Each structure stands twice: as C-alpha cells, then as structure tokens.
Amino acid sequence: EMGPFLRARLPRVLATRARLLSRAERRRTPSIERWVVNRFLMGSPLRLRDAGLVVDQMVSCSPATMSGYYTDLMRHERTAGLKAFDGVPTTVMVGSADVLTPPSHARRLASAIEGARMFVLPGAGHYLPLERDEAVSAELVAAVERARR
C-alpha cells in the first residue's frame, strides 16, 4: 500500500503542477502523471493505451478536483450505511495491486454487506474496467442474469 507520507502529498504535488503548467504543457511532458499512473493506479500487465487514457484524464483534471477528490476519498467513511444493501446481490471487485482502494478496503466493504461476493483480480490495479475489462463485463452480465431470474 501507499505510505502515509506519500499518500498525503501526492495529490498536492499533482494539483500544484496543474496550477503552474498549462494543460498543453502537461500533455507534452506528463512525466509525473505517467509515474503516478504506472506506480499507483495501474497493475500488470500494463497496457499502454489504458495508461495513456488515465494519464490524459489526470492532465485534463482541474487542480481543485484533483486534490479535493483524493482528500474526500480518504475521509469518506460510510460502512454503516452499507447494511442497506443486505440481501441485494452484490459483488465487490478489486485488483490485488490496487493501492488507492486496496483489497483490505474491498474486504471491509464486502463484509459489511450480507451475502456480498468478493473477487480479487490478480495483478490488477485501480482501473478494473480498463485493466480487466473481460472479467468486469462477465460479472456485470452475470449480475443482470441473476437479477432476471
């Protein structure tokens, strides 16, 4: 998992870079954004087109959104509210290499919803719909089929 020192500062570094450089400048030299995507957001195998898409999303993001989202995500605690989903067919999917919302977080979510299933996708990071599109699609189709019964 990402250490607390880096966890607290990385969003500010990205937001500061976004304030100091134009979007066009960051798009030409997205070295920090690429490092963040490759190191913290994507798992393996890394598909360059997926990483490029996520880098572009980061470059296009406003500084306030960039730092605010992460701050809010780290403070957000609504586990007690998950009881409302007891009995509702629920699947929690997480990548084994996800450092933003790691498997420990997913386990906490799944254990808070009675009957929830959990899948850990080996090697995947935070962007499951990109990294493991077939597994995510298969689970969505299965969920729809279970609901139709």
Coordinates of N, CA and C in Angstrom, one line a residue:
E1 N 0.8 -1.2 0.0 CA 0.0 0.0 0.0 C 0.9 1.2 0.0
M2 N 0.3 2.3 -0.4 CA 1.0 3.6 -0.5 C 1.2 4.1 1.0
G3 N 2.4 4.6 1.3 CA 2.7 5.0 2.6 C 2.0 6.3 2.9
P4 N 1.8 6.7 4.2 CA 1.0 7.8 4.6 C 1.7 9.2 4.2
F5 N 3.0 9.2 4.2 CA 3.7 10.4 3.8 C 3.4 10.8 2.3
L6 N 3.5 9.8 1.4 CA 3.3 10.0 0.0 C 1.8 10.2 -0.2
R7 N 1.0 9.4 0.4 CA -0.5 9.4 0.3 C -1.0 10.9 0.5
A8 N -0.4 11.5 1.5 CA -0.9 12.9 1.9 C -0.4 14.0 0.9
R9 N 0.8 13.7 0.3 CA 1.4 14.8 -0.5 C 1.2 14.7 -2.0
L10 N 1.0 13.5 -2.5 CA 0.9 13.3 -3.9 C -0.2 14.1 -4.6
P11 N -1.4 14.1 -4.0 CA -2.4 14.9 -4.7 C -2.1 16.4 -4.8
R12 N -1.4 16.9 -3.7 CA -1.0 18.3 -3.7 C 0.1 18.6 -4.8
V13 N 1.0 17.6 -4.9 CA 2.0 17.8 -6.0 C 1.4 17.9 -7.3
L14 N 0.4 17.0 -7.6 CA -0.2 17.0 -8.9 C -1.1 18.3 -9.1
A15 N -1.7 18.7 -8.0 CA -2.5 19.9 -8.2 C -1.6 21.1 -8.4
T16 N -0.5 21.2 -7.7 CA 0.4 22.3 -7.9 C 1.0 22.3 -9.3
R17 N 1.3 21.2 -9.8 CA 1.8 21.1 -11.2 C 0.7 21.5 -12.1
A18 N -0.6 21.2 -11.9 CA -1.7 21.6 -12.7 C -1.9 23.1 -12.7
R19 N -1.6 23.7 -11.5 CA -1.7 25.2 -11.4 C -0.6 25.9 -12.1
L20 N 0.6 25.4 -12.0 CA 1.8 26.0 -12.6 C 1.9 25.9 -14.1
L21 N 1.5 24.7 -14.6 CA 1.7 24.5 -16.0 C 0.3 24.4 -16.8
S22 N 0.3 24.9 -18.0 CA -0.9 24.8 -18.8 C -1.2 23.3 -19.1
R23 N -2.4 23.0 -19.4 CA -2.8 21.7 -19.8 C -2.0 21.2 -21.0
A24 N -1.7 22.1 -21.9 CA -0.9 21.7 -23.1 C 0.5 21.4 -22.7
E25 N 1.1 22.1 -21.7 CA 2.4 21.8 -21.2 C 2.5 20.4 -20.5
R26 N 1.5 20.2 -19.7 CA 1.4 18.9 -19.0 C 1.2 17.8 -20.0
R27 N 0.4 18.0 -21.0 CA 0.2 17.0 -22.0 C 1.5 16.6 -22.8
R28 N 2.3 17.6 -23.0 CA 3.6 17.4 -23.7 C 4.6 16.6 -22.9
T29 N 4.6 16.9 -21.6 CA 5.6 16.3 -20.7 C 4.9 15.7 -19.4
P30 N 4.1 14.7 -19.6 CA 3.3 14.2 -18.4 C 4.1 13.2 -17.5
S31 N 5.4 13.6 -17.2 CA 6.2 12.6 -16.5 C 5.7 12.3 -15.1
I32 N 5.3 13.2 -14.4 CA 4.8 12.9 -13.0 C 3.5 12.2 -13.1
E33 N 2.6 12.6 -14.0 CA 1.3 11.9 -14.1 C 1.5 10.5 -14.6
R34 N 2.4 10.3 -15.5 CA 2.7 8.9 -16.0 C 3.2 8.1 -14.9
W35 N 4.1 8.6 -14.1 CA 4.7 7.9 -12.9 C 3.6 7.5 -12.0
V36 N 2.7 8.4 -11.7 CA 1.6 8.1 -10.7 C 0.7 7.0 -11.3
V37 N 0.4 7.1 -12.5 CA -0.5 6.1 -13.2 C 0.2 4.7 -13.2
N38 N 1.5 4.7 -13.6 CA 2.2 3.4 -13.7 C 2.5 2.8 -12.3
R39 N 2.7 3.7 -11.3 CA 3.2 3.2 -10.0 C 2.0 2.9 -9.1
F40 N 1.0 3.7 -9.1 CA -0.1 3.7 -8.1 C -1.5 3.3 -8.6
L41 N -1.8 3.5 -9.9 CA -3.1 3.3 -10.3 C -3.3 2.1 -11.2
M42 N -2.3 1.7 -11.9 CA -2.5 0.5 -12.9 C -1.7 -0.6 -12.3
G43 N -2.2 -1.8 -12.6 CA -1.5 -3.1 -12.3 C -0.7 -3.6 -13.5
S44 N -0.6 -4.9 -13.5 CA 0.2 -5.5 -14.6 C -0.7 -6.7 -15.2
P45 N -0.6 -7.0 -16.4 CA 0.3 -6.3 -17.4 C -0.2 -4.9 -17.7
L46 N 0.6 -3.9 -17.9 CA 0.3 -2.6 -18.2 C 0.0 -2.4 -19.7
R47 N -1.2 -2.1 -20.1 CA -1.5 -1.8 -21.5 C -1.3 -0.3 -21.7
L48 N -0.4 0.0 -22.6 CA 0.0 1.4 -22.8 C -1.2 2.3 -23.2
R49 N -2.2 1.8 -23.9 CA -3.3 2.6 -24.3 C -4.2 2.9 -23.1
D50 N -4.3 2.0 -22.1 CA -5.0 2.2 -20.9 C -4.3 3.3 -20.0
A51 N -3.0 3.1 -19.9 CA -2.2 4.0 -19.1 C -2.3 5.4 -19.7
G52 N -2.2 5.5 -21.0 CA -2.3 6.8 -21.7 C -3.7 7.5 -21.5
L53 N -4.7 6.7 -21.5 CA -6.1 7.3 -21.2 C -6.1 7.8 -19.8
V54 N -5.6 7.1 -18.8 CA -5.6 7.6 -17.5 C -4.7 8.8 -17.3
V55 N -3.6 8.8 -17.9 CA -2.7 10.0 -17.9 C -3.4 11.2 -18.5
D56 N -4.1 11.0 -19.6 CA -4.9 12.1 -20.2 C -6.0 12.6 -19.3
Q57 N -6.6 11.7 -18.6 CA -7.7 12.1 -17.6 C -7.1 13.0 -16.5
M58 N -5.9 12.6 -16.0 CA -5.2 13.4 -15.0 C -4.8 14.7 -15.5
V59 N -4.3 14.8 -16.7 CA -3.8 16.1 -17.2 C -5.1 17.0 -17.4
S60 N -6.2 16.4 -17.8 CA -7.4 17.2 -18.1 C -8.1 17.6 -16.8
C61 N -7.8 17.1 -15.7 CA -8.4 17.4 -14.4 C -8.0 18.7 -13.8
S62 N -9.0 19.4 -13.3 CA -8.6 20.7 -12.7 C -7.9 20.5 -11.3
P63 N -7.0 21.4 -10.9 CA -6.3 21.3 -9.7 C -7.2 21.0 -8.5
A64 N -8.3 21.8 -8.4 CA -9.2 21.6 -7.2 C -9.8 20.3 -7.2
T65 N -10.2 19.8 -8.4 CA -10.8 18.4 -8.4 C -9.8 17.4 -8.0
M66 N -8.6 17.5 -8.6 CA -7.5 16.6 -8.3 C -7.2 16.4 -6.8
S67 N -7.0 17.5 -6.1 CA -6.6 17.4 -4.7 C -7.9 17.2 -3.9
G68 N -9.0 17.7 -4.2 CA -10.2 17.6 -3.5 C -10.8 16.1 -3.5
Y69 N -10.7 15.5 -4.7 CA -11.2 14.1 -4.8 C -10.5 13.2 -3.9
Y70 N -9.2 13.3 -3.9 CA -8.4 12.3 -3.1 C -8.6 12.6 -1.6
T71 N -8.6 13.8 -1.2 CA -8.9 14.2 0.2 C -10.2 13.6 0.7
D72 N -11.2 13.9 -0.2 CA -12.6 13.4 0.2 C -12.6 11.9 0.2
L73 N -12.0 11.2 -0.7 CA -12.0 9.8 -0.8 C -11.4 9.2 0.5
M74 N -10.3 9.8 1.0 CA -9.6 9.2 2.2 C -10.4 9.5 3.4
R75 N -11.3 10.5 3.5 CA -12.1 10.8 4.6 C -13.4 10.1 4.6
H76 N -13.9 9.6 3.4 CA -15.2 9.1 3.3 C -15.3 7.8 4.0
E77 N -16.2 7.7 5.0 CA -16.5 6.5 5.7 C -18.0 6.3 5.9
R78 N -18.5 5.4 5.2 CA -20.0 5.2 5.2 C -20.2 3.7 5.3
T79 N -19.3 2.9 6.0 CA -19.5 1.5 6.1 C -20.8 1.1 6.7
A80 N -21.2 1.8 7.7 CA -22.5 1.5 8.4 C -23.7 1.6 7.4
G81 N -23.7 2.5 6.5 CA -24.7 2.6 5.5 C -24.9 1.5 4.6
L82 N -23.8 0.6 4.5 CA -23.9 -0.5 3.5 C -24.9 -1.6 4.0
K83 N -25.3 -1.6 5.2 CA -26.3 -2.5 5.7 C -27.6 -2.4 4.9
A84 N -27.8 -1.2 4.3 CA -29.0 -1.1 3.4 C -29.0 -2.0 2.2
F85 N -27.8 -2.5 1.9 CA -27.7 -3.4 0.7 C -27.7 -4.9 1.1
D86 N -27.9 -5.2 2.4 CA -28.0 -6.6 2.8 C -29.1 -7.3 2.0
G87 N -28.8 -8.4 1.5 CA -29.7 -9.2 0.7 C -29.8 -8.8 -0.8
V88 N -29.2 -7.7 -1.1 CA -29.2 -7.3 -2.5 C -28.0 -8.0 -3.1
P89 N -28.1 -8.7 -4.3 CA -27.0 -9.3 -4.9 C -25.9 -8.3 -5.1
T90 N -24.7 -8.5 -4.5 CA -23.6 -7.5 -4.6 C -22.3 -8.2 -4.8
T91 N -21.5 -7.7 -5.7 CA -20.2 -8.2 -6.0 C -19.2 -7.0 -5.8
V92 N -18.2 -7.3 -5.0 CA -17.1 -6.3 -4.8 C -15.9 -6.8 -5.6
M93 N -15.4 -6.0 -6.5 CA -14.2 -6.5 -7.3 C -13.1 -5.5 -7.0
V94 N -11.9 -6.1 -6.8 CA -10.7 -5.2 -6.5 C -9.5 -5.9 -7.2
G95 N -8.6 -5.1 -7.6 CA -7.3 -5.6 -8.1 C -6.3 -5.8 -6.9
S96 N -5.6 -6.9 -7.0 CA -4.6 -7.2 -5.9 C -3.5 -6.2 -5.8
A97 N -3.3 -5.4 -6.9 CA -2.3 -4.3 -6.8 C -2.9 -2.9 -6.7
D98 N -4.1 -2.8 -6.3 CA -4.8 -1.5 -6.1 C -4.3 -0.9 -4.8
V99 N -3.6 0.2 -5.0 CA -3.1 0.9 -3.8 C -3.9 2.1 -3.4
L100 N -4.9 2.5 -4.2 CA -5.8 3.6 -3.9 C -6.9 3.1 -3.0
T101 N -7.6 2.0 -3.4 CA -8.6 1.3 -2.6 C -8.2 -0.2 -2.6
P102 N -7.3 -0.5 -1.7 CA -6.7 -1.9 -1.7 C -7.6 -3.0 -1.3
P103 N -7.2 -4.2 -1.5 CA -8.0 -5.4 -1.1 C -8.5 -5.3 0.3
S104 N -7.8 -4.8 1.2 CA -8.3 -4.7 2.6 C -9.5 -3.8 2.7
H105 N -9.6 -2.8 1.9 CA -10.7 -1.9 1.8 C -11.9 -2.7 1.2
A106 N -11.7 -3.4 0.1 CA -12.7 -4.2 -0.5 C -13.3 -5.2 0.4
R107 N -12.4 -5.9 1.2 CA -12.8 -6.9 2.2 C -13.8 -6.2 3.2
R108 N -13.4 -5.0 3.6 CA -14.3 -4.3 4.6 C -15.7 -4.0 4.0
L109 N -15.7 -3.6 2.7 CA -17.0 -3.4 2.1 C -17.8 -4.6 2.0
A110 N -17.1 -5.7 1.4 CA -17.9 -7.0 1.2 C -18.4 -7.5 2.5
S111 N -17.6 -7.4 3.6 CA -18.0 -8.0 4.9 C -19.1 -7.2 5.5
A112 N -19.3 -5.9 5.1 CA -20.4 -5.1 5.7 C -21.7 -5.3 4.9
I113 N -21.7 -6.0 3.8 CA -23.0 -6.3 3.1 C -23.2 -7.8 3.2
E114 N -24.3 -8.1 3.8 CA -24.7 -9.5 4.0 C -24.9 -10.2 2.6
G115 N -24.2 -11.3 2.4 CA -24.3 -12.0 1.1 C -23.4 -11.5 0.0
A116 N -22.6 -10.5 0.2 CA -21.8 -10.0 -0.9 C -20.7 -11.0 -1.3
R117 N -20.4 -11.0 -2.6 CA -19.3 -11.8 -3.1 C -18.2 -10.8 -3.3
M118 N -17.0 -11.4 -3.2 CA -15.8 -10.6 -3.5 C -14.8 -11.3 -4.4
F119 N -14.3 -10.6 -5.4 CA -13.3 -11.1 -6.3 C -12.1 -10.3 -6.3
V120 N -11.0 -10.9 -6.1 CA -9.7 -10.2 -6.2 C -9.1 -10.6 -7.5
L121 N -8.8 -9.6 -8.3 CA -8.3 -9.9 -9.7 C -6.7 -9.7 -9.6
P122 N -6.0 -10.9 -9.7 CA -4.6 -10.9 -9.6 C -3.9 -9.9 -10.5
G123 N -3.0 -9.1 -9.9 CA -2.1 -8.2 -10.7 C -2.8 -6.9 -11.1
A124 N -4.1 -6.8 -11.0 CA -4.8 -5.6 -11.4 C -4.7 -4.4 -10.4
G125 N -4.7 -3.2 -10.9 CA -4.7 -2.0 -10.1 C -6.1 -1.5 -9.8
H126 N -6.2 -0.2 -9.9 CA -7.4 0.5 -9.5 C -8.4 0.6 -10.7
Y127 N -7.9 0.5 -11.9 CA -8.8 0.8 -13.0 C -9.3 -0.6 -13.6
L128 N -10.1 -1.3 -12.9 CA -10.5 -2.6 -13.3 C -11.3 -2.6 -14.7
P129 N -12.2 -1.7 -14.9 CA -12.9 -1.7 -16.2 C -11.9 -1.6 -17.4
L130 N -10.7 -1.0 -17.2 CA -9.7 -0.9 -18.3 C -8.8 -2.1 -18.2
E131 N -8.3 -2.4 -17.1 CA -7.3 -3.5 -16.9 C -7.9 -4.9 -17.1
R132 N -9.1 -5.1 -16.6 CA -9.7 -6.4 -16.6 C -11.1 -6.3 -17.2
D133 N -11.2 -5.7 -18.4 CA -12.5 -5.5 -19.0 C -13.3 -6.7 -19.2
E134 N -12.7 -7.8 -19.5 CA -13.5 -9.1 -19.8 C -14.0 -9.6 -18.5
A135 N -13.3 -9.6 -17.4 CA -13.8 -10.0 -16.1 C -14.9 -9.1 -15.6
V136 N -14.7 -7.8 -15.7 CA -15.7 -6.9 -15.2 C -17.0 -7.1 -16.0
S137 N -16.9 -7.2 -17.4 CA -18.0 -7.4 -18.2 C -18.8 -8.7 -17.9
A138 N -18.0 -9.7 -17.7 CA -18.6 -11.0 -17.4 C -19.4 -11.0 -16.1
E139 N -18.8 -10.3 -15.1 CA -19.5 -10.2 -13.8 C -20.8 -9.3 -13.9
L140 N -20.7 -8.2 -14.7 CA -21.9 -7.4 -15.0 C -23.0 -8.2 -15.7
V141 N -22.6 -9.0 -16.7 CA -23.6 -9.8 -17.4 C -24.2 -10.9 -16.4
A142 N -23.4 -11.5 -15.6 CA -23.9 -12.5 -14.6 C -24.8 -11.8 -13.6
A143 N -24.5 -10.6 -13.2 CA -25.4 -9.9 -12.2 C -26.7 -9.6 -12.9
V144 N -26.7 -9.2 -14.1 CA -28.0 -9.0 -14.8 C -28.8 -10.3 -14.9
E145 N -28.1 -11.3 -15.3 CA -28.8 -12.6 -15.4 C -29.3 -13.1 -14.1
R146 N -28.6 -12.9 -13.0 CA -29.1 -13.3 -11.7 C -30.3 -12.5 -11.4
A147 N -30.4 -11.2 -11.7 CA -31.5 -10.4 -11.4 C -32.7 -10.7 -12.2
R148 N -32.5 -11.3 -13.4 CA -33.7 -11.6 -14.3 C -34.4 -12.9 -13.8
R149 N -33.7 -13.7 -13.0 CA -34.3 -15.0 -12.5 C -35.4 -14.8 -11.5

